[in-house]
PDB file of C-alpha atoms in Angstrom:
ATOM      1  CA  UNK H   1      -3.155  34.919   8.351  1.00  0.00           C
ATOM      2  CA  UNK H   2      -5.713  31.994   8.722  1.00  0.00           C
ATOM      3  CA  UNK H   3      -4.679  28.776  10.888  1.00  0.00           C
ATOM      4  CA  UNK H   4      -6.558  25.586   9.725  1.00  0.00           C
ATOM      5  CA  UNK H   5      -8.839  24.844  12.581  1.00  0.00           C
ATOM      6  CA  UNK H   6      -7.361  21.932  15.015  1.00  0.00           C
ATOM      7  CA  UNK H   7      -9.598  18.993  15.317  1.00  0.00           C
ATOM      8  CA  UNK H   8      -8.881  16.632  18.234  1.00  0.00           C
ATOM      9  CA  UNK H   9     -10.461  13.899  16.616  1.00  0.00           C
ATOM     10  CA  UNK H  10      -8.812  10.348  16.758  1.00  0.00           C
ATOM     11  CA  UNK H  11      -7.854   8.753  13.255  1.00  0.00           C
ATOM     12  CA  UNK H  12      -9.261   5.611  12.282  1.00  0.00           C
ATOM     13  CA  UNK H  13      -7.276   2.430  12.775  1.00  0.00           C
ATOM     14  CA  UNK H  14      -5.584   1.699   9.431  1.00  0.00           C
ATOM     15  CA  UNK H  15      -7.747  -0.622   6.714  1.00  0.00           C
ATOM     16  CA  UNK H  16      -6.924  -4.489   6.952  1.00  0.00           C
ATOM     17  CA  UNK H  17      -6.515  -6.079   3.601  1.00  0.00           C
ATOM     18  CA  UNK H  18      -5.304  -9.567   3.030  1.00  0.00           C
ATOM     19  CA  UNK H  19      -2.940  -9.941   0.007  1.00  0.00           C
ATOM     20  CA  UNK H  20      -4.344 -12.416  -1.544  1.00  0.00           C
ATOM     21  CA  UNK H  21      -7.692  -9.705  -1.851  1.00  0.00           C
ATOM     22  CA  UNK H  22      -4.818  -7.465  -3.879  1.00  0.00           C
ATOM     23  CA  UNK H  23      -3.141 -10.263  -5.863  1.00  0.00           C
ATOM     24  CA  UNK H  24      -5.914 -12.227  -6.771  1.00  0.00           C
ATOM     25  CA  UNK H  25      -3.760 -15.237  -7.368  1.00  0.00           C
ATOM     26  CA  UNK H  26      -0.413 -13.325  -8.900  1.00  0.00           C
ATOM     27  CA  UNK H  27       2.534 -12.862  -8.107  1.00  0.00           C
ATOM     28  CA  UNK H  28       2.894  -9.660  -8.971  1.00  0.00           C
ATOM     29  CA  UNK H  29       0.685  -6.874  -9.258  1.00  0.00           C
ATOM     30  CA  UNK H  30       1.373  -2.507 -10.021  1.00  0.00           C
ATOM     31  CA  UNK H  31       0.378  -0.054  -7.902  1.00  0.00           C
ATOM     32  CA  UNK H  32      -0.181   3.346  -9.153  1.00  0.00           C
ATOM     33  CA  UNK H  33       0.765   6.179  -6.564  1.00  0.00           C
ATOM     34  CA  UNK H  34       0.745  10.142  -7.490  1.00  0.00           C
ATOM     35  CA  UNK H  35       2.120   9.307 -11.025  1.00  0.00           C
ATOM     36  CA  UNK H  36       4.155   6.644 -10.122  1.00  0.00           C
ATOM     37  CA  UNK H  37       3.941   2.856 -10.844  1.00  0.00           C
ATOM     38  CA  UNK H  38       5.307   0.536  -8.002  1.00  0.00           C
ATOM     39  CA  UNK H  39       5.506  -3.253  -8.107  1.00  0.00           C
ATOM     40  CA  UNK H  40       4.274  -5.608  -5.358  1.00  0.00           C
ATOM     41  CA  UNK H  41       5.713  -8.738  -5.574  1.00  0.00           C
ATOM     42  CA  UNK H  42       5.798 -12.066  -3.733  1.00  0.00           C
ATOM     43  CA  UNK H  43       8.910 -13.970  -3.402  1.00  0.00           C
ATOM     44  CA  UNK H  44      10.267 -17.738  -3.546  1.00  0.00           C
ATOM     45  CA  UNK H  45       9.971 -17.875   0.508  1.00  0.00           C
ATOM     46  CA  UNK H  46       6.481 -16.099   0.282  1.00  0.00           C
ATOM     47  CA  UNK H  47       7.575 -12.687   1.649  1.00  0.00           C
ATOM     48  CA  UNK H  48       6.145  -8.833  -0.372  1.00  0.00           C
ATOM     49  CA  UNK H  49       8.807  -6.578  -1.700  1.00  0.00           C
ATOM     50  CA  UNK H  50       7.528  -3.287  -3.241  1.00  0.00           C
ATOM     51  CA  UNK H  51       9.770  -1.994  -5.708  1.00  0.00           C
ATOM     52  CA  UNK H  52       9.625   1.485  -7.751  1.00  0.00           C
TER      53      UNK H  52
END
């Protein structure tokens, strides 16, 4: 039985995108995931829901 070797290497910080780089001016945009299609939307009061 092999282990994966352990690597003690920090991860990266997390990439930084703005919405409005995503959007593009919508208000709603799909995201495709492992098969799956997701929608981001932007609400009345301006806030992101993400809905399956």
């Amino acid at each position: 039985m092999t282990d994966a070797p352990q690597t003690n290497a920090p991860e990266p910080p997390p990439r930084h995108i703005e919405s409005a780089a995503l959007l593009q001016g919508a208000r709603e945009i799909v995201i495709e995931h492992a098969g799956q299609c997701y929608r981001l939307l932007v609400t009345k009061n301006d806030k992101l829901i993400l809905q399956k």
